[in-house]
JSON list of C-alpha atoms in Angstrom, two decimals:
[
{"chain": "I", "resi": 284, "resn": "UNK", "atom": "CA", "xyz": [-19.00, 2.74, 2.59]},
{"chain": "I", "resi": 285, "resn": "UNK", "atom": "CA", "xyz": [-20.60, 6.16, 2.24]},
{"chain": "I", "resi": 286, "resn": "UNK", "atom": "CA", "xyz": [-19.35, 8.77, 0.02]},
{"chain": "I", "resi": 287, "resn": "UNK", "atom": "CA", "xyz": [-17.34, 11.07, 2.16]},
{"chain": "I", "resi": 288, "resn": "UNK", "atom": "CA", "xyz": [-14.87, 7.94, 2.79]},
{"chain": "I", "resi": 289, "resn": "UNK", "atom": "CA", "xyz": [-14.79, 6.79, -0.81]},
{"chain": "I", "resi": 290, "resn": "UNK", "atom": "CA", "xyz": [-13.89, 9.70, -2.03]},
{"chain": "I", "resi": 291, "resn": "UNK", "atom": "CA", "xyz": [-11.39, 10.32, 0.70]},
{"chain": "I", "resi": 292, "resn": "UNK", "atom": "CA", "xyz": [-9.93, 7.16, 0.16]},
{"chain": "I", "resi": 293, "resn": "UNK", "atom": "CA", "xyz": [-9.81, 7.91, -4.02]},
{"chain": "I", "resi": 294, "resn": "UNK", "atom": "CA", "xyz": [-7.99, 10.74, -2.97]},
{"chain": "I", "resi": 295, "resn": "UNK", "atom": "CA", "xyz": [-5.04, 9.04, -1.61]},
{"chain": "I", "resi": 296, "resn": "UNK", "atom": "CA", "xyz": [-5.21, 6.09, -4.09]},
{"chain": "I", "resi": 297, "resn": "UNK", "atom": "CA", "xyz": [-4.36, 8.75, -6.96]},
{"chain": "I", "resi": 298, "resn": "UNK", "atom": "CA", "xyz": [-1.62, 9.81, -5.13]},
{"chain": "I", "resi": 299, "resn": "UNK", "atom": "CA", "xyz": [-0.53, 6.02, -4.76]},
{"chain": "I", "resi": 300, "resn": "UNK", "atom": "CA", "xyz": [-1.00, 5.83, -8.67]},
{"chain": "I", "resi": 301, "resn": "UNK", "atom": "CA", "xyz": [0.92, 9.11, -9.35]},
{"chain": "I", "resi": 302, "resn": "UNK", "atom": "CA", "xyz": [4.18, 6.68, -7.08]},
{"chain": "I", "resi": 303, "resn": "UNK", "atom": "CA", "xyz": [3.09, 4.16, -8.89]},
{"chain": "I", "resi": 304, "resn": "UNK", "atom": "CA", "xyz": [3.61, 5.98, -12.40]},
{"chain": "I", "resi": 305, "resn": "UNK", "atom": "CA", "xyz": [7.17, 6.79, -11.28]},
{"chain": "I", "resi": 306, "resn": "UNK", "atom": "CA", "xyz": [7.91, 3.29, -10.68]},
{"chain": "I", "resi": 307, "resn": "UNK", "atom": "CA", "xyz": [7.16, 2.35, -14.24]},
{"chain": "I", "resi": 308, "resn": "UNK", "atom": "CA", "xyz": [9.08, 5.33, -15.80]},
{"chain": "I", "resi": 309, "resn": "UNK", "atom": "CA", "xyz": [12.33, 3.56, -13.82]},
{"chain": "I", "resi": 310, "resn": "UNK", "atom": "CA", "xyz": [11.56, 0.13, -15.03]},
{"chain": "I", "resi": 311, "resn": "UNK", "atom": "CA", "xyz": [10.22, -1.12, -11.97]},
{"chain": "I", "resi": 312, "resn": "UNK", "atom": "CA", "xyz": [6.41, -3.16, -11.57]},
{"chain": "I", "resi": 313, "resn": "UNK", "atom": "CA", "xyz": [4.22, 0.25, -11.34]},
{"chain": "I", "resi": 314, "resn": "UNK", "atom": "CA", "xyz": [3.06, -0.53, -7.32]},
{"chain": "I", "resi": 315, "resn": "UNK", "atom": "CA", "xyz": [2.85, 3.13, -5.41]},
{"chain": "I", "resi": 316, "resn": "UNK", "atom": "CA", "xyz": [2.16, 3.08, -1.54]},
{"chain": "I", "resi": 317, "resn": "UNK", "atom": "CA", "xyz": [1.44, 5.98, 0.95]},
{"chain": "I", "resi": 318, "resn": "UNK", "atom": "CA", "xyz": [0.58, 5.49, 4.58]},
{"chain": "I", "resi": 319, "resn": "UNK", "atom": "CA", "xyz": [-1.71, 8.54, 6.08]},
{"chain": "I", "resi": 320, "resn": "UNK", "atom": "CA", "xyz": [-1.85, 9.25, 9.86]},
{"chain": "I", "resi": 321, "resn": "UNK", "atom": "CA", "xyz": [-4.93, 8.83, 11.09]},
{"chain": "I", "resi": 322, "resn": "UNK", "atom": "CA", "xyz": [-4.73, 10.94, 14.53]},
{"chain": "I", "resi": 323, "resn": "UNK", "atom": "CA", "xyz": [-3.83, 13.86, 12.23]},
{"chain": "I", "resi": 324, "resn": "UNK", "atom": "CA", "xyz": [-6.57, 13.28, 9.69]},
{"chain": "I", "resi": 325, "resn": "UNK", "atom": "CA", "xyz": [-8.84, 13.62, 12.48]},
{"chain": "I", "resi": 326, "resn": "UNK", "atom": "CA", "xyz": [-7.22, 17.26, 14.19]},
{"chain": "I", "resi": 327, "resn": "UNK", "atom": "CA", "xyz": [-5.74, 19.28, 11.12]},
{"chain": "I", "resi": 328, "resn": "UNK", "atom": "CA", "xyz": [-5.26, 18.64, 7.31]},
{"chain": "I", "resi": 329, "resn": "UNK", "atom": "CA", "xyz": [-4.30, 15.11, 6.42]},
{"chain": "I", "resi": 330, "resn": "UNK", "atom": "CA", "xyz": [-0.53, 13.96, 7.29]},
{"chain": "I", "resi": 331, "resn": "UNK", "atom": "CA", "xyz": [1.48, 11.96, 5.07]},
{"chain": "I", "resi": 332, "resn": "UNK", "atom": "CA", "xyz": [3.90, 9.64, 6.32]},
{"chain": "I", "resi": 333, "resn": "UNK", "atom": "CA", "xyz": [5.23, 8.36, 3.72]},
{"chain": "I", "resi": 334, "resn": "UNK", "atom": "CA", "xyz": [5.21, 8.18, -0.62]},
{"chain": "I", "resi": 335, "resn": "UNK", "atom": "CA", "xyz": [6.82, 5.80, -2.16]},
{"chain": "I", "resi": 336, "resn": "UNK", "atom": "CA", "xyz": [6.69, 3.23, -4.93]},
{"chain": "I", "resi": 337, "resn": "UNK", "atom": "CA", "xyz": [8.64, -0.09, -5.99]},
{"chain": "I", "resi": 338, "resn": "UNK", "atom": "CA", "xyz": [12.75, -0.12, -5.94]},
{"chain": "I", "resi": 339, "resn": "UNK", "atom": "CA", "xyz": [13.38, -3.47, -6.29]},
{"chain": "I", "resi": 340, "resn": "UNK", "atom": "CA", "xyz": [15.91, -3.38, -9.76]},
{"chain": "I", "resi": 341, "resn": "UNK", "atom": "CA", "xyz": [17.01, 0.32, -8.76]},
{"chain": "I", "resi": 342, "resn": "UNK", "atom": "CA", "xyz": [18.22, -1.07, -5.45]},
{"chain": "I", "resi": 343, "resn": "UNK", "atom": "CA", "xyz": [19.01, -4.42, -6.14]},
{"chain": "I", "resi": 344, "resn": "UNK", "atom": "CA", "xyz": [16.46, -5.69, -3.43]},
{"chain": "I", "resi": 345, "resn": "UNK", "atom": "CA", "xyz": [14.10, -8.11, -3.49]},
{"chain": "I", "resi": 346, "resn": "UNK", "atom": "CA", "xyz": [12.28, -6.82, -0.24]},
{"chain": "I", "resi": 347, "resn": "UNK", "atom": "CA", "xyz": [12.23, -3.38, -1.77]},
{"chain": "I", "resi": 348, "resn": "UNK", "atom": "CA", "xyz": [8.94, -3.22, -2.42]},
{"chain": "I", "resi": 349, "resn": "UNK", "atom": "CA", "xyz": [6.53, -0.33, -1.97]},
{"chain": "I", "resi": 350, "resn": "UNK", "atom": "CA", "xyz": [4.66, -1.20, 1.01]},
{"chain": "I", "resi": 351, "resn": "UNK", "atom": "CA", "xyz": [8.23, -2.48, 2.64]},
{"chain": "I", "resi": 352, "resn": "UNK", "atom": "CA", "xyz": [9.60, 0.89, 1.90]},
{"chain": "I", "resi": 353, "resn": "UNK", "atom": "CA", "xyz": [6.60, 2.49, 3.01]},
{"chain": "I", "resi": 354, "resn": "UNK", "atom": "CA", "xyz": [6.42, 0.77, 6.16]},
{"chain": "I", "resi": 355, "resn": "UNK", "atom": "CA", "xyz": [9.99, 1.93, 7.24]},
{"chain": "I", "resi": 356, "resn": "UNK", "atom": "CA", "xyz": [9.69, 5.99, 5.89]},
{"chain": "I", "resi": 357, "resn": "UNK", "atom": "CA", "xyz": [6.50, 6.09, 8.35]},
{"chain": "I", "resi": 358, "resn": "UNK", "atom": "CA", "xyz": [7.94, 4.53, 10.89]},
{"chain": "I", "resi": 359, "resn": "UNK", "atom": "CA", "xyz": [11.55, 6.71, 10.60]},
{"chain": "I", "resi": 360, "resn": "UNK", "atom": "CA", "xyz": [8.64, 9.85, 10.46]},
{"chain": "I", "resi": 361, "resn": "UNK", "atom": "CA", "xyz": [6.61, 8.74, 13.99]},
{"chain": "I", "resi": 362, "resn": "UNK", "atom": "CA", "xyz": [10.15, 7.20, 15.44]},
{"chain": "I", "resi": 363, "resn": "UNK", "atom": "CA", "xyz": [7.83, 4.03, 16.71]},
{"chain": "I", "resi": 364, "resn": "UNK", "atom": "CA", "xyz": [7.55, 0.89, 14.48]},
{"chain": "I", "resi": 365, "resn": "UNK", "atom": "CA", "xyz": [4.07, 0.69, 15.78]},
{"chain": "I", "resi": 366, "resn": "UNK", "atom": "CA", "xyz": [1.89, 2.15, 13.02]},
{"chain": "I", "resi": 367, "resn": "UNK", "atom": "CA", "xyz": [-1.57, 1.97, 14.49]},
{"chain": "I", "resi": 368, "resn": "UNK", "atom": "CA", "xyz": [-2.88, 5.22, 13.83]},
{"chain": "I", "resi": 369, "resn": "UNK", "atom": "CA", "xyz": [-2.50, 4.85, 9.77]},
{"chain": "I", "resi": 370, "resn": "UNK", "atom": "CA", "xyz": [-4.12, 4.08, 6.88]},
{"chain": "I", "resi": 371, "resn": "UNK", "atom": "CA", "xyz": [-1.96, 2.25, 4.00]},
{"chain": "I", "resi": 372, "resn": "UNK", "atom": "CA", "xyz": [-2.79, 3.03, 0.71]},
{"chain": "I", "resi": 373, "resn": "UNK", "atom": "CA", "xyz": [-1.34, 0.73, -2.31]},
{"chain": "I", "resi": 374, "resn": "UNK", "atom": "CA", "xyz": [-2.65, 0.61, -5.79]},
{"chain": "I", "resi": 375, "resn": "UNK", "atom": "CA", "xyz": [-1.76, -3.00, -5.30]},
{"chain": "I", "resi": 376, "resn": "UNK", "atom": "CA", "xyz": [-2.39, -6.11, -3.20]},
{"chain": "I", "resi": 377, "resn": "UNK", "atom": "CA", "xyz": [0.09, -6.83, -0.90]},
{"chain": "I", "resi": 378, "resn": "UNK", "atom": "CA", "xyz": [1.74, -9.76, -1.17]},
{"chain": "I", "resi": 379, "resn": "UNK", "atom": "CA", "xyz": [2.72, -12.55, 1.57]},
{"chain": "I", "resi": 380, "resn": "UNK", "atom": "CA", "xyz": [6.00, -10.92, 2.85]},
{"chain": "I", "resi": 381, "resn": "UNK", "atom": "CA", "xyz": [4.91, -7.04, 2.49]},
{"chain": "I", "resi": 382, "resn": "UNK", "atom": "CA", "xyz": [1.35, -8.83, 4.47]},
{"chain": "I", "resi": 383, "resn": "UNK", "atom": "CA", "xyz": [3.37, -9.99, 7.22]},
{"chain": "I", "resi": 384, "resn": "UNK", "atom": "CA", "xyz": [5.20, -6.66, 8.08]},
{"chain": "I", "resi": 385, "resn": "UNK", "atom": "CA", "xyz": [2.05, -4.83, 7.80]},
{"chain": "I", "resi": 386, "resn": "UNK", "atom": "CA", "xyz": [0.37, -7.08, 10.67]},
{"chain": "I", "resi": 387, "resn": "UNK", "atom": "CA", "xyz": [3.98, -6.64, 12.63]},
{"chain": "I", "resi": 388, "resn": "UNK", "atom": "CA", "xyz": [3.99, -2.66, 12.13]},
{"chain": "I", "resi": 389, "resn": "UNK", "atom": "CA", "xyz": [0.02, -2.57, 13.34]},
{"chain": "I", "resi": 390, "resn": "UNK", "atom": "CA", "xyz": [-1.15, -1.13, 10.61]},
{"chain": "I", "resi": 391, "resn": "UNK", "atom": "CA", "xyz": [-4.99, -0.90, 11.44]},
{"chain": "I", "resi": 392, "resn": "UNK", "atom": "CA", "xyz": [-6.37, -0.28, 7.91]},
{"chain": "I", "resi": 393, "resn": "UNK", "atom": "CA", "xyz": [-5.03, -1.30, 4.27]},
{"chain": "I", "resi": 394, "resn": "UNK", "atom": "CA", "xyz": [-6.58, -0.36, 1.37]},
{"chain": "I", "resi": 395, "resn": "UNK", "atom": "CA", "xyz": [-5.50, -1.00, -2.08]},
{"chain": "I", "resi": 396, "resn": "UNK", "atom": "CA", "xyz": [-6.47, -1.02, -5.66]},
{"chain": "I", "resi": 397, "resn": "UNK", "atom": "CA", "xyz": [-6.27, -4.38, -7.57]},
{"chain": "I", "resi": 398, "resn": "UNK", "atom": "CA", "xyz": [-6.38, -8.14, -6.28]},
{"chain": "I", "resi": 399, "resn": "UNK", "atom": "CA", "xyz": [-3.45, -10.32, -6.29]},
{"chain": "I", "resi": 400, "resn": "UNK", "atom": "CA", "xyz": [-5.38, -13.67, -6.99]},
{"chain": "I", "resi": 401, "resn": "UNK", "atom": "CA", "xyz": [-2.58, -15.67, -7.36]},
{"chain": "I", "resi": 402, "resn": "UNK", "atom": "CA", "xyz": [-0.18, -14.27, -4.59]},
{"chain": "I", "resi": 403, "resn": "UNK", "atom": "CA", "xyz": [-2.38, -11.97, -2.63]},
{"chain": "I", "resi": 404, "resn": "UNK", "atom": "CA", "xyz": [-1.77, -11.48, 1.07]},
{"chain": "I", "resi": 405, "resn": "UNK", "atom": "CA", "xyz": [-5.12, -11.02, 1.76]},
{"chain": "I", "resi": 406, "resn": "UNK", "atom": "CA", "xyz": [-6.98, -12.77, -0.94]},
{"chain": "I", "resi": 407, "resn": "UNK", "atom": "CA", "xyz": [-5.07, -16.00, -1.45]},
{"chain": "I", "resi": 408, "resn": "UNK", "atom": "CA", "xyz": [-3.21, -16.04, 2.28]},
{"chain": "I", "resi": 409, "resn": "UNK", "atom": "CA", "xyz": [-5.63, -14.29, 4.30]},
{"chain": "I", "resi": 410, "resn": "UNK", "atom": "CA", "xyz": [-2.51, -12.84, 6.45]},
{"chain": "I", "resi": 411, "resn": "UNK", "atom": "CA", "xyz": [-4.24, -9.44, 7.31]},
{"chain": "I", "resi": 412, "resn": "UNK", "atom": "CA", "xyz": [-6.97, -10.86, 8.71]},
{"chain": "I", "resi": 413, "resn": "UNK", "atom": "CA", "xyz": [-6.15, -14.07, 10.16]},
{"chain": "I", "resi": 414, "resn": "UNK", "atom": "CA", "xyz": [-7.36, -14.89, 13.60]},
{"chain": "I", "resi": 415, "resn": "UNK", "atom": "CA", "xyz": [-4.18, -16.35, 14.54]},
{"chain": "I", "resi": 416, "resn": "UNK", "atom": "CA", "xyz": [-1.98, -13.32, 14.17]},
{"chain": "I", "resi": 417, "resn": "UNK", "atom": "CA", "xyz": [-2.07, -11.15, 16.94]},
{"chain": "I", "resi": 418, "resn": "UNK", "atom": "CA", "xyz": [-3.17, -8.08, 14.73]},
{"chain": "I", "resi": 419, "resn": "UNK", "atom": "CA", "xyz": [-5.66, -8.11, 12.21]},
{"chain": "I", "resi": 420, "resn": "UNK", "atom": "CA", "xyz": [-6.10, -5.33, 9.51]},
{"chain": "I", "resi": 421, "resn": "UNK", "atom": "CA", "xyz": [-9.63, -3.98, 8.09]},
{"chain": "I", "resi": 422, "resn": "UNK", "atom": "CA", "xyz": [-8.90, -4.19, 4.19]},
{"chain": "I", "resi": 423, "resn": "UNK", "atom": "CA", "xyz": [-10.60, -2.13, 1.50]},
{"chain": "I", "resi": 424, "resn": "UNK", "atom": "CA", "xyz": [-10.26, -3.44, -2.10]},
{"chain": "I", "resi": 425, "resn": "UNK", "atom": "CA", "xyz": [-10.87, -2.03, -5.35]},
{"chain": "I", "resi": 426, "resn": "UNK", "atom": "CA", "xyz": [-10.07, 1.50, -4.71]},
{"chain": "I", "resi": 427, "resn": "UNK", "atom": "CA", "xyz": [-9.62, 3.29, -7.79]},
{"chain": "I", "resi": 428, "resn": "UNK", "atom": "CA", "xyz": [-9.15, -0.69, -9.14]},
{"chain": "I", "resi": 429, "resn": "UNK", "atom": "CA", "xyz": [-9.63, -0.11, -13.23]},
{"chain": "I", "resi": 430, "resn": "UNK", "atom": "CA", "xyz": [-6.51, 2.31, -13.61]},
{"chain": "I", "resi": 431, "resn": "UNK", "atom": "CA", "xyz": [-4.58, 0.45, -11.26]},
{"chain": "I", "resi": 432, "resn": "UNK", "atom": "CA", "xyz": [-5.33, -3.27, -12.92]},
{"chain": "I", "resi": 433, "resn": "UNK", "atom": "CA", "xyz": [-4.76, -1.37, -16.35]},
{"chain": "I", "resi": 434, "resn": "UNK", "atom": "CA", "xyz": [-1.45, -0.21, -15.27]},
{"chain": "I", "resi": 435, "resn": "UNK", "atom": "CA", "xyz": [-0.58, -3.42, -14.24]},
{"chain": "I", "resi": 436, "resn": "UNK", "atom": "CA", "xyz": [-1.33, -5.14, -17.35]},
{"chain": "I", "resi": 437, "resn": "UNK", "atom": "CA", "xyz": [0.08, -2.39, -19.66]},
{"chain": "I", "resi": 438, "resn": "UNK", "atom": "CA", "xyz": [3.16, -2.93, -17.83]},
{"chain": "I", "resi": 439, "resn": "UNK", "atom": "CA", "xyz": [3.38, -6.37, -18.11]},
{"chain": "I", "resi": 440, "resn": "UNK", "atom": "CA", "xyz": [2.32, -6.53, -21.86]},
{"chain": "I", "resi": 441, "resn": "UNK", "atom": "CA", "xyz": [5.16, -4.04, -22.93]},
{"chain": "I", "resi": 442, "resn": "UNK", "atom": "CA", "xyz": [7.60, -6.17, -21.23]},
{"chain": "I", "resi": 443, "resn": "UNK", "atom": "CA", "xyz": [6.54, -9.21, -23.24]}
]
């Protein structure tokens, strides 16, 4: 990846982390999730579609996760569910069920922080890039991974 991307894509991961920081301060598992538009990142200043972050507890949801939530602001913002001019950012891996409505919404490229290894929708189910599905995404892991593992694991370890 040359420079000019990484840094472009560090740019929207920190926002993801800054969603992500919210989360925790509400009690929720500190994931943060932005989707960009890519059409508009090419003509004028980048385009955000959508910021948010875990609301699982807060709305009493288990699909209310950040990517879900994410998924559904961008696609109230274009009025299409197709999302295949975008660029999901998440500080982390999606898992099986947020996967599965990325590869429904078209979402072309995913790029997030930190693995999932044990419930990873890319690194344990291989669901964004299977060659069964009818859309596969181009992932980009370990953005900005350090803070977002060590937010993760802060998190956790306070709650035990």
């Amino acid at each position: 990846m040359n420079d000019a991307r990484l840094e472009v894509h560090e740019l929207y991961m920190q926002e993801a982390l800054r969603l992500a920081h919210l989360a925790e301060e509400e009690g929720e598992v500190p994931t943060g999730c932005i989707i960009v538009d890519t059409l508009t990142v090419r003509r004028t200043p980048d385009i955000i579609l959508a910021r948010t972050y875990n609301q699982i507890e807060q709305l009493r949801d288990c699909t209310a996760h950040a990517e879900m939530l994410a998924i559904t602001q961008a696609s109230e913002t274009l009025d299409d569910w197709r999302l295949t001019d975008t660029i999901m950012y998440v500080t982390k891996e999606p898992c099986p069920m947020c996967a599965g409505a990325i590869v429904h919404a078209r979402i072309p490229v995913v790029v997030y922080g930190v693995a999932d290894l044990q419930r990873g929708g890319a690194s344990v189910f291989n669901l964004l890039s299977h060659p069964k599905l009818n859309h596969r995404c181009e992932v980009i892991p370990g953005i900005l991974e350090a803070p977002c593992k060590s937010m993760l694991q802060d998190f956790f370890r306070n709650r035990r």
